mmCIF file of C-alpha atoms in Angstrom:
data_model
loop_
_atom_site.group_PDB
_atom_site.id
_atom_site.type_symbol
_atom_site.label_atom_id
_atom_site.label_comp_id
_atom_site.label_asym_id
_atom_site.label_seq_id
_atom_site.Cartn_x
_atom_site.Cartn_y
_atom_site.Cartn_z
ATOM 1 C CA UNK A 1 55.158 -124.938 24.730
ATOM 2 C CA UNK A 2 57.812 -122.810 23.352
ATOM 3 C CA UNK A 3 57.912 -122.923 19.993
ATOM 4 C CA UNK A 4 60.095 -119.997 18.662
ATOM 5 C CA UNK A 5 60.988 -120.086 14.747
ATOM 6 C CA UNK A 6 64.435 -121.031 13.733
ATOM 7 C CA UNK A 7 66.280 -120.069 10.697
ATOM 8 C CA UNK A 8 65.907 -122.270 7.102
ATOM 9 C CA UNK A 9 68.428 -121.097 4.781
ATOM 10 C CA UNK A 10 71.515 -123.868 4.500
ATOM 11 C CA UNK A 11 73.474 -121.137 1.743
ATOM 12 C CA UNK A 12 74.381 -117.861 1.568
ATOM 13 C CA UNK A 13 72.698 -115.629 -1.023
ATOM 14 C CA UNK A 14 74.903 -114.856 -4.166
ATOM 15 C CA UNK A 15 75.339 -111.414 -2.052
ATOM 16 C CA UNK A 16 76.918 -112.117 0.988
ATOM 17 C CA UNK A 17 80.089 -110.572 1.711
ATOM 18 C CA UNK A 18 82.548 -113.192 0.944
ATOM 19 C CA UNK A 19 80.135 -115.513 -1.336
ATOM 20 C CA UNK A 20 82.360 -114.350 -4.611
ATOM 21 C CA UNK A 21 85.752 -114.153 -3.404
ATOM 22 C CA UNK A 22 88.970 -116.228 -5.443
ATOM 23 C CA UNK A 23 90.198 -119.288 -3.352
ATOM 24 C CA UNK A 24 87.787 -118.448 -0.595
ATOM 25 C CA UNK A 25 85.029 -121.076 0.391
ATOM 26 C CA UNK A 26 82.059 -119.953 0.560
ATOM 27 C CA UNK A 27 80.743 -119.583 4.404
ATOM 28 C CA UNK A 28 78.005 -121.698 4.462
ATOM 29 C CA UNK A 29 74.607 -120.316 6.708
ATOM 30 C CA UNK A 30 73.473 -122.626 9.372
ATOM 31 C CA UNK A 31 69.587 -123.954 9.370
ATOM 32 C CA UNK A 32 67.457 -125.978 11.599
ATOM 33 C CA UNK A 33 69.152 -128.352 11.929
ATOM 34 C CA UNK A 34 71.982 -126.791 13.059
ATOM 35 C CA UNK A 35 70.954 -124.594 15.988
ATOM 36 C CA UNK A 36 69.133 -127.976 17.255
ATOM 37 C CA UNK A 37 71.484 -129.721 17.691
ATOM 38 C CA UNK A 38 73.823 -127.012 19.180
ATOM 39 C CA UNK A 39 71.294 -126.897 21.781
ATOM 40 C CA UNK A 40 71.343 -130.233 22.115
ATOM 41 C CA UNK A 41 75.012 -130.711 22.737
ATOM 42 C CA UNK A 42 74.738 -128.161 25.045
ATOM 43 C CA UNK A 43 72.434 -129.747 27.104
ATOM 44 C CA UNK A 44 73.567 -132.638 26.616
ATOM 45 C CA UNK A 45 77.472 -130.404 27.999
ATOM 46 C CA UNK A 46 74.945 -129.142 30.919
ATOM 47 C CA UNK A 47 73.431 -132.557 32.777
ATOM 48 C CA UNK A 48 76.342 -133.713 31.648
ATOM 49 C CA UNK A 49 77.780 -131.928 34.582
ATOM 50 C CA UNK A 50 75.454 -131.564 36.670
ATOM 51 C CA UNK A 51 75.836 -135.430 37.079
ATOM 52 C CA UNK A 52 79.349 -135.395 37.464
ATOM 53 C CA UNK A 53 79.514 -133.150 40.096
ATOM 54 C CA UNK A 54 79.373 -134.981 43.220
ATOM 55 C CA UNK A 55 81.915 -137.768 41.476
ATOM 56 C CA UNK A 56 84.381 -135.807 40.682
ATOM 57 C CA UNK A 57 85.024 -135.668 37.194
ATOM 58 C CA UNK A 58 86.912 -133.088 35.413
ATOM 59 C CA UNK A 59 87.219 -131.928 31.720
ATOM 60 C CA UNK A 60 87.524 -135.224 28.738
ATOM 61 C CA UNK A 61 85.112 -137.069 31.536
ATOM 62 C CA UNK A 62 83.187 -134.925 31.985
ATOM 63 C CA UNK A 63 82.741 -134.490 27.430
ATOM 64 C CA UNK A 64 82.924 -138.329 27.424
ATOM 65 C CA UNK A 65 79.422 -138.563 30.064
ATOM 66 C CA UNK A 66 77.808 -135.753 27.692
ATOM 67 C CA UNK A 67 77.973 -138.087 24.868
ATOM 68 C CA UNK A 68 76.372 -140.454 27.364
ATOM 69 C CA UNK A 69 73.883 -137.848 28.285
ATOM 70 C CA UNK A 70 72.509 -137.789 24.547
ATOM 71 C CA UNK A 71 72.312 -141.005 24.158
ATOM 72 C CA UNK A 72 70.143 -141.503 26.273
ATOM 73 C CA UNK A 73 68.394 -138.530 25.366
ATOM 74 C CA UNK A 74 67.927 -139.841 21.890
ATOM 75 C CA UNK A 75 67.137 -143.218 23.508
ATOM 76 C CA UNK A 76 64.052 -140.690 24.848
ATOM 77 C CA UNK A 77 62.936 -139.837 21.922
ATOM 78 C CA UNK A 78 62.333 -142.870 20.986
ATOM 79 C CA UNK A 79 60.183 -144.501 23.622
ATOM 80 C CA UNK A 80 58.265 -141.325 23.181
ATOM 81 C CA UNK A 81 57.435 -141.506 20.307
ATOM 82 C CA UNK A 82 55.620 -145.036 21.000
ATOM 83 C CA UNK A 83 52.390 -143.217 23.383
ATOM 84 C CA UNK A 84 51.606 -141.815 20.056
ATOM 85 C CA UNK A 85 51.451 -138.318 22.515
ATOM 86 C CA UNK A 86 55.601 -137.782 22.108
ATOM 87 C CA UNK A 87 55.504 -137.887 26.386
ATOM 88 C CA UNK A 88 56.997 -140.635 28.520
ATOM 89 C CA UNK A 89 55.723 -141.787 31.645
ATOM 90 C CA UNK A 90 56.675 -141.871 35.029
ATOM 91 C CA UNK A 91 58.510 -145.476 35.258
ATOM 92 C CA UNK A 92 60.103 -145.055 31.054
ATOM 93 C CA UNK A 93 61.909 -141.572 32.204
ATOM 94 C CA UNK A 94 63.431 -143.282 34.893
ATOM 95 C CA UNK A 95 64.869 -145.967 33.381
ATOM 96 C CA UNK A 96 66.463 -143.591 30.673
ATOM 97 C CA UNK A 97 67.345 -140.797 33.352
ATOM 98 C CA UNK A 98 67.832 -142.643 36.710
ATOM 99 C CA UNK A 99 66.962 -141.119 40.132
ATOM 100 C CA UNK A 100 69.493 -142.277 42.070
ATOM 101 C CA UNK A 101 72.624 -144.783 40.795
ATOM 102 C CA UNK A 102 73.448 -145.590 36.852
ATOM 103 C CA UNK A 103 74.365 -147.920 35.883
ATOM 104 C CA UNK A 104 78.043 -148.502 34.674
ATOM 105 C CA UNK A 105 76.318 -149.216 30.951
ATOM 106 C CA UNK A 106 74.604 -145.321 31.041
ATOM 107 C CA UNK A 107 77.427 -143.609 33.023
ATOM 108 C CA UNK A 108 77.404 -144.461 36.312
ATOM 109 C CA UNK A 109 76.567 -141.534 38.967
ATOM 110 C CA UNK A 110 73.698 -140.047 40.323
ATOM 111 C CA UNK A 111 70.610 -137.469 39.219
ATOM 112 C CA UNK A 112 70.507 -138.105 35.854
ATOM 113 C CA UNK A 113 66.858 -137.072 36.104
ATOM 114 C CA UNK A 114 67.242 -134.294 38.445
ATOM 115 C CA UNK A 115 69.711 -133.007 36.446
ATOM 116 C CA UNK A 116 67.474 -133.499 33.015
ATOM 117 C CA UNK A 117 65.004 -131.555 34.853
ATOM 118 C CA UNK A 118 66.918 -128.479 36.799
ATOM 119 C CA UNK A 119 68.229 -128.229 32.671
ATOM 120 C CA UNK A 120 64.575 -128.263 31.502
ATOM 121 C CA UNK A 121 65.490 -130.565 28.565
ATOM 122 C CA UNK A 122 62.090 -132.323 29.496
ATOM 123 C CA UNK A 123 59.229 -131.300 31.943
ATOM 124 C CA UNK A 124 56.990 -132.676 33.913
ATOM 125 C CA UNK A 125 52.727 -133.683 31.411
ATOM 126 C CA UNK A 126 50.390 -134.678 33.355
ATOM 127 C CA UNK A 127 51.761 -138.190 34.802
ATOM 128 C CA UNK A 128 54.850 -138.445 32.641
ATOM 129 C CA UNK A 129 57.741 -135.843 30.841
ATOM 130 C CA UNK A 130 57.648 -134.636 27.649
ATOM 131 C CA UNK A 131 60.348 -132.633 25.361
ATOM 132 C CA UNK A 132 60.024 -128.926 27.252
ATOM 133 C CA UNK A 133 61.166 -127.127 23.429
ATOM 134 C CA UNK A 134 58.410 -128.235 21.223
ATOM 135 C CA UNK A 135 60.500 -127.602 17.946
ATOM 136 C CA UNK A 136 63.131 -129.321 19.459
ATOM 137 C CA UNK A 137 61.384 -133.200 21.174
ATOM 138 C CA UNK A 138 59.707 -132.663 16.955
ATOM 139 C CA UNK A 139 62.907 -132.969 15.843
ATOM 140 C CA UNK A 140 64.870 -135.161 17.615
ATOM 141 C CA UNK A 141 61.993 -137.409 17.294
ATOM 142 C CA UNK A 142 61.640 -136.842 12.741
ATOM 143 C CA UNK A 143 64.991 -138.305 13.723
ATOM 144 C CA UNK A 144 64.394 -141.546 14.556
ATOM 145 C CA UNK A 145 60.270 -141.963 13.502
ATOM 146 C CA UNK A 146 59.968 -144.416 10.900
ATOM 147 C CA UNK A 147 58.632 -142.924 8.153
ATOM 148 C CA UNK A 148 57.245 -145.029 5.542
ATOM 149 C CA UNK A 149 55.537 -146.664 7.989
ATOM 150 C CA UNK A 150 54.265 -143.295 9.296
ATOM 151 C CA UNK A 151 52.880 -141.990 6.203
ATOM 152 C CA UNK A 152 51.374 -146.035 5.070
ATOM 153 C CA UNK A 153 49.062 -145.957 8.254
ATOM 154 C CA UNK A 154 48.717 -141.700 8.129
ATOM 155 C CA UNK A 155 48.372 -141.402 4.732
ATOM 156 C CA UNK A 156 48.029 -144.225 2.603
ATOM 157 C CA UNK A 157 46.146 -146.433 5.349
ATOM 158 C CA UNK A 158 48.314 -149.218 4.470
ATOM 159 C CA UNK A 159 48.652 -152.129 7.151
ATOM 160 C CA UNK A 160 52.278 -153.264 7.198
ATOM 161 C CA UNK A 161 50.551 -156.380 9.125
ATOM 162 C CA UNK A 162 47.615 -157.498 9.529
ATOM 163 C CA UNK A 163 47.732 -159.578 12.321
ATOM 164 C CA UNK A 164 48.596 -156.587 14.149
ATOM 165 C CA UNK A 165 46.350 -154.754 16.353
ATOM 166 C CA UNK A 166 44.245 -152.148 14.944
ATOM 167 C CA UNK A 167 45.524 -149.077 16.146
ATOM 168 C CA UNK A 168 43.999 -145.572 17.615
ATOM 169 C CA UNK A 169 44.148 -142.317 15.481
ATOM 170 C CA UNK A 170 47.736 -140.226 15.212
ATOM 171 C CA UNK A 171 46.046 -136.508 17.405
ATOM 172 C CA UNK A 172 46.459 -133.953 14.511
ATOM 173 C CA UNK A 173 48.847 -131.779 16.908
ATOM 174 C CA UNK A 174 51.412 -134.978 16.255
ATOM 175 C CA UNK A 175 52.307 -133.949 13.262
ATOM 176 C CA UNK A 176 55.578 -132.724 14.033
ATOM 177 C CA UNK A 177 58.221 -135.605 13.843
ATOM 178 C CA UNK A 178 56.833 -136.096 10.119
ATOM 179 C CA UNK A 179 57.124 -133.193 8.870
ATOM 180 C CA UNK A 180 60.043 -133.232 10.626
ATOM 181 C CA UNK A 181 60.987 -136.905 9.343
ATOM 182 C CA UNK A 182 60.843 -135.758 6.020
ATOM 183 C CA UNK A 183 62.920 -132.223 6.711
ATOM 184 C CA UNK A 184 65.613 -134.392 7.413
ATOM 185 C CA UNK A 185 65.097 -136.859 4.108
ATOM 186 C CA UNK A 186 67.906 -133.653 1.569
ATOM 187 C CA UNK A 187 70.264 -134.139 4.196
ATOM 188 C CA UNK A 188 70.748 -137.957 4.445
ATOM 189 C CA UNK A 189 69.339 -138.845 1.416
ATOM 190 C CA UNK A 190 69.474 -135.969 -1.315
ATOM 191 C CA UNK A 191 66.593 -134.314 -2.599
ATOM 192 C CA UNK A 192 65.400 -136.832 -4.645
ATOM 193 C CA UNK A 193 63.821 -139.052 -2.251
ATOM 194 C CA UNK A 194 62.078 -136.598 -0.743
ATOM 195 C CA UNK A 195 60.873 -135.923 -3.727
ATOM 196 C CA UNK A 196 59.264 -139.166 -4.141
ATOM 197 C CA UNK A 197 57.878 -138.914 -0.415
ATOM 198 C CA UNK A 198 56.270 -135.898 -1.509
ATOM 199 C CA UNK A 199 54.281 -136.901 -4.774
ATOM 200 C CA UNK A 200 53.004 -139.543 -3.150
ATOM 201 C CA UNK A 201 51.251 -137.857 -0.731
ATOM 202 C CA UNK A 202 50.504 -135.728 -3.800
ATOM 203 C CA UNK A 203 48.564 -138.809 -5.145
ATOM 204 C CA UNK A 204 47.129 -139.302 -1.725
ATOM 205 C CA UNK A 205 45.475 -135.693 -1.398
ATOM 206 C CA UNK A 206 41.458 -137.167 -2.839
ATOM 207 C CA UNK A 207 41.510 -139.908 -0.856
ATOM 208 C CA UNK A 208 39.183 -139.304 1.655
ATOM 209 C CA UNK A 209 39.094 -138.253 5.745
ATOM 210 C CA UNK A 210 43.184 -138.487 5.336
ATOM 211 C CA UNK A 211 43.807 -136.110 3.130
ATOM 212 C CA UNK A 212 43.957 -134.007 6.410
ATOM 213 C CA UNK A 213 47.355 -135.044 6.628
ATOM 214 C CA UNK A 214 48.677 -135.329 2.694
ATOM 215 C CA UNK A 215 47.435 -131.288 2.864
ATOM 216 C CA UNK A 216 49.160 -130.095 5.974
ATOM 217 C CA UNK A 217 53.277 -132.441 5.205
ATOM 218 C CA UNK A 218 52.878 -130.939 1.758
ATOM 219 C CA UNK A 219 52.128 -128.100 2.310
ATOM 220 C CA UNK A 220 54.358 -127.531 5.423
ATOM 221 C CA UNK A 221 57.838 -129.022 4.182
ATOM 222 C CA UNK A 222 57.362 -127.794 1.215
ATOM 223 C CA UNK A 223 57.457 -123.965 2.621
ATOM 224 C CA UNK A 224 60.352 -125.422 5.650
ATOM 225 C CA UNK A 225 62.386 -126.318 2.692
ATOM 226 C CA UNK A 226 64.863 -124.072 2.049
ATOM 227 C CA UNK A 227 64.938 -124.144 -1.837
ATOM 228 C CA UNK A 228 61.605 -125.853 -3.676
ATOM 229 C CA UNK A 229 63.819 -125.359 -6.444
ATOM 230 C CA UNK A 230 64.504 -129.388 -6.383
ATOM 231 C CA UNK A 231 60.814 -130.170 -6.213
ATOM 232 C CA UNK A 232 59.611 -128.216 -8.858
ATOM 233 C CA UNK A 233 58.370 -131.205 -10.466
ATOM 234 C CA UNK A 234 55.690 -131.488 -7.495
ATOM 235 C CA UNK A 235 54.684 -128.109 -7.748
ATOM 236 C CA UNK A 236 53.827 -128.589 -11.758
ATOM 237 C CA UNK A 237 51.851 -131.924 -10.527
ATOM 238 C CA UNK A 238 50.704 -130.069 -7.325
ATOM 239 C CA UNK A 239 48.836 -127.961 -9.598
ATOM 240 C CA UNK A 240 47.412 -129.732 -11.819
ATOM 241 C CA UNK A 241 45.766 -131.766 -9.311
ATOM 242 C CA UNK A 242 44.511 -128.231 -7.545
ATOM 243 C CA UNK A 243 43.384 -127.295 -11.127
ATOM 244 C CA UNK A 244 41.680 -130.604 -11.066
ATOM 245 C CA UNK A 245 40.021 -130.244 -8.689
ATOM 246 C CA UNK A 246 38.467 -126.964 -10.074
ATOM 247 C CA UNK A 247 37.193 -128.370 -13.126
ATOM 248 C CA UNK A 248 35.314 -130.816 -10.610
ATOM 249 C CA UNK A 249 33.921 -128.050 -9.154
ATOM 250 C CA UNK A 250 36.151 -129.086 -6.035
ATOM 251 C CA UNK A 251 37.476 -126.349 -3.821
ATOM 252 C CA UNK A 252 42.021 -126.630 -3.039
ATOM 253 C CA UNK A 253 42.638 -127.283 0.507
ATOM 254 C CA UNK A 254 42.951 -124.329 2.001
ATOM 255 C CA UNK A 255 47.056 -125.137 3.045
ATOM 256 C CA UNK A 256 47.602 -125.376 -1.006
ATOM 257 C CA UNK A 257 45.330 -121.979 -1.209
ATOM 258 C CA UNK A 258 47.366 -118.743 -2.667
ATOM 259 C CA UNK A 259 49.273 -118.017 0.542
ATOM 260 C CA UNK A 260 50.962 -120.961 0.216
ATOM 261 C CA UNK A 261 52.303 -120.292 -3.657
ATOM 262 C CA UNK A 262 53.038 -116.725 -2.710
ATOM 263 C CA UNK A 263 54.867 -118.142 -0.021
ATOM 264 C CA UNK A 264 56.975 -120.522 -2.200
ATOM 265 C CA UNK A 265 60.326 -120.389 -1.338
ATOM 266 C CA UNK A 266 61.361 -120.223 -5.266
ATOM 267 C CA UNK A 267 63.205 -118.003 -7.573
ATOM 268 C CA UNK A 268 60.573 -114.669 -8.657
ATOM 269 C CA UNK A 269 60.363 -116.549 -12.719
ATOM 270 C CA UNK A 270 59.709 -119.933 -11.114
ATOM 271 C CA UNK A 271 56.916 -118.621 -9.053
ATOM 272 C CA UNK A 272 55.426 -116.503 -11.383
ATOM 273 C CA UNK A 273 55.513 -119.214 -13.709
ATOM 274 C CA UNK A 274 53.590 -121.427 -10.912
ATOM 275 C CA UNK A 275 51.186 -119.025 -9.969
ATOM 276 C CA UNK A 276 50.828 -118.309 -14.170
ATOM 277 C CA UNK A 277 49.741 -121.834 -14.616
ATOM 278 C CA UNK A 278 47.292 -122.071 -11.623
ATOM 279 C CA UNK A 279 45.237 -118.812 -13.296
ATOM 280 C CA UNK A 280 45.352 -120.004 -16.591
ATOM 281 C CA UNK A 281 43.240 -123.334 -15.602
ATOM 282 C CA UNK A 282 41.026 -121.281 -13.059
ATOM 283 C CA UNK A 283 38.921 -120.464 -16.093
ATOM 284 C CA UNK A 284 36.568 -117.313 -16.047
ATOM 285 C CA UNK A 285 35.041 -116.255 -12.725
ATOM 286 C CA UNK A 286 30.817 -117.806 -12.472
ATOM 287 C CA UNK A 287 29.325 -113.794 -13.126
ATOM 288 C CA UNK A 288 31.837 -113.342 -15.934
ATOM 289 C CA UNK A 289 29.810 -111.556 -19.068
ATOM 290 C CA UNK A 290 30.745 -114.166 -21.838
ATOM 291 C CA UNK A 291 33.524 -114.094 -24.237
ATOM 292 C CA UNK A 292 35.077 -111.901 -20.641
ATOM 293 C CA UNK A 293 37.498 -114.850 -19.037
ATOM 294 C CA UNK A 294 39.405 -113.569 -15.803
#
């Protein structure tokens, strides 16, 4: 499994070259979405070139074929979500990427499966196939995840269909697509939508065994956003919840400990204000002399 950290920042700092030029467009730094989208485009083009080699396609026809390949890659992401392990079984893989002649509605040609494997977009995994790059796989699966249903199942334990068969527990290592679905909310719907989901997760921290998901989704999302400033109210609410736990003699989840608060992507003044809020509620150490506070 390959996992390479990718840039998160969407905008240049105020002092970046060109940021303050009068009349000039402010450059936008690339973020994780841009990098992964470019990787998808490149891989689809390379696969299309391989498939087109046997039919003599060139130029615009190859680019159209690359768009068809992208559609099949998204279909592979959708179908791999259903397995619970993020993989495609062999028959599903062949249905999406045929070994032999492909139907015209896919894009025609032959050898889609060999081309996909040769370019390393997917790799064999047990009896099936998975995306070779874990972070890319999480990102593209997150695009197709039903986030509301996932959070209902993993965190809130609401049964959306009472007549449905009971679901097997989702392995903890499959948190990646859920995190990516959360991180894509601001791009699609604005920061308000993500803020609402984060408030719901904060409220679920004390719901028993499913708080594992709430704590890790909160920490993973708030540390990965380019700027946590739009979520100050969530952070304040989260701090209040942690302080309540301390008053009850319970520790905060490890994922929401001091390292989390100091690593938040916030201006120093905002971070210090949150830390002061947490320290004030912490009370004196247990072995402090009477009248002495921490």
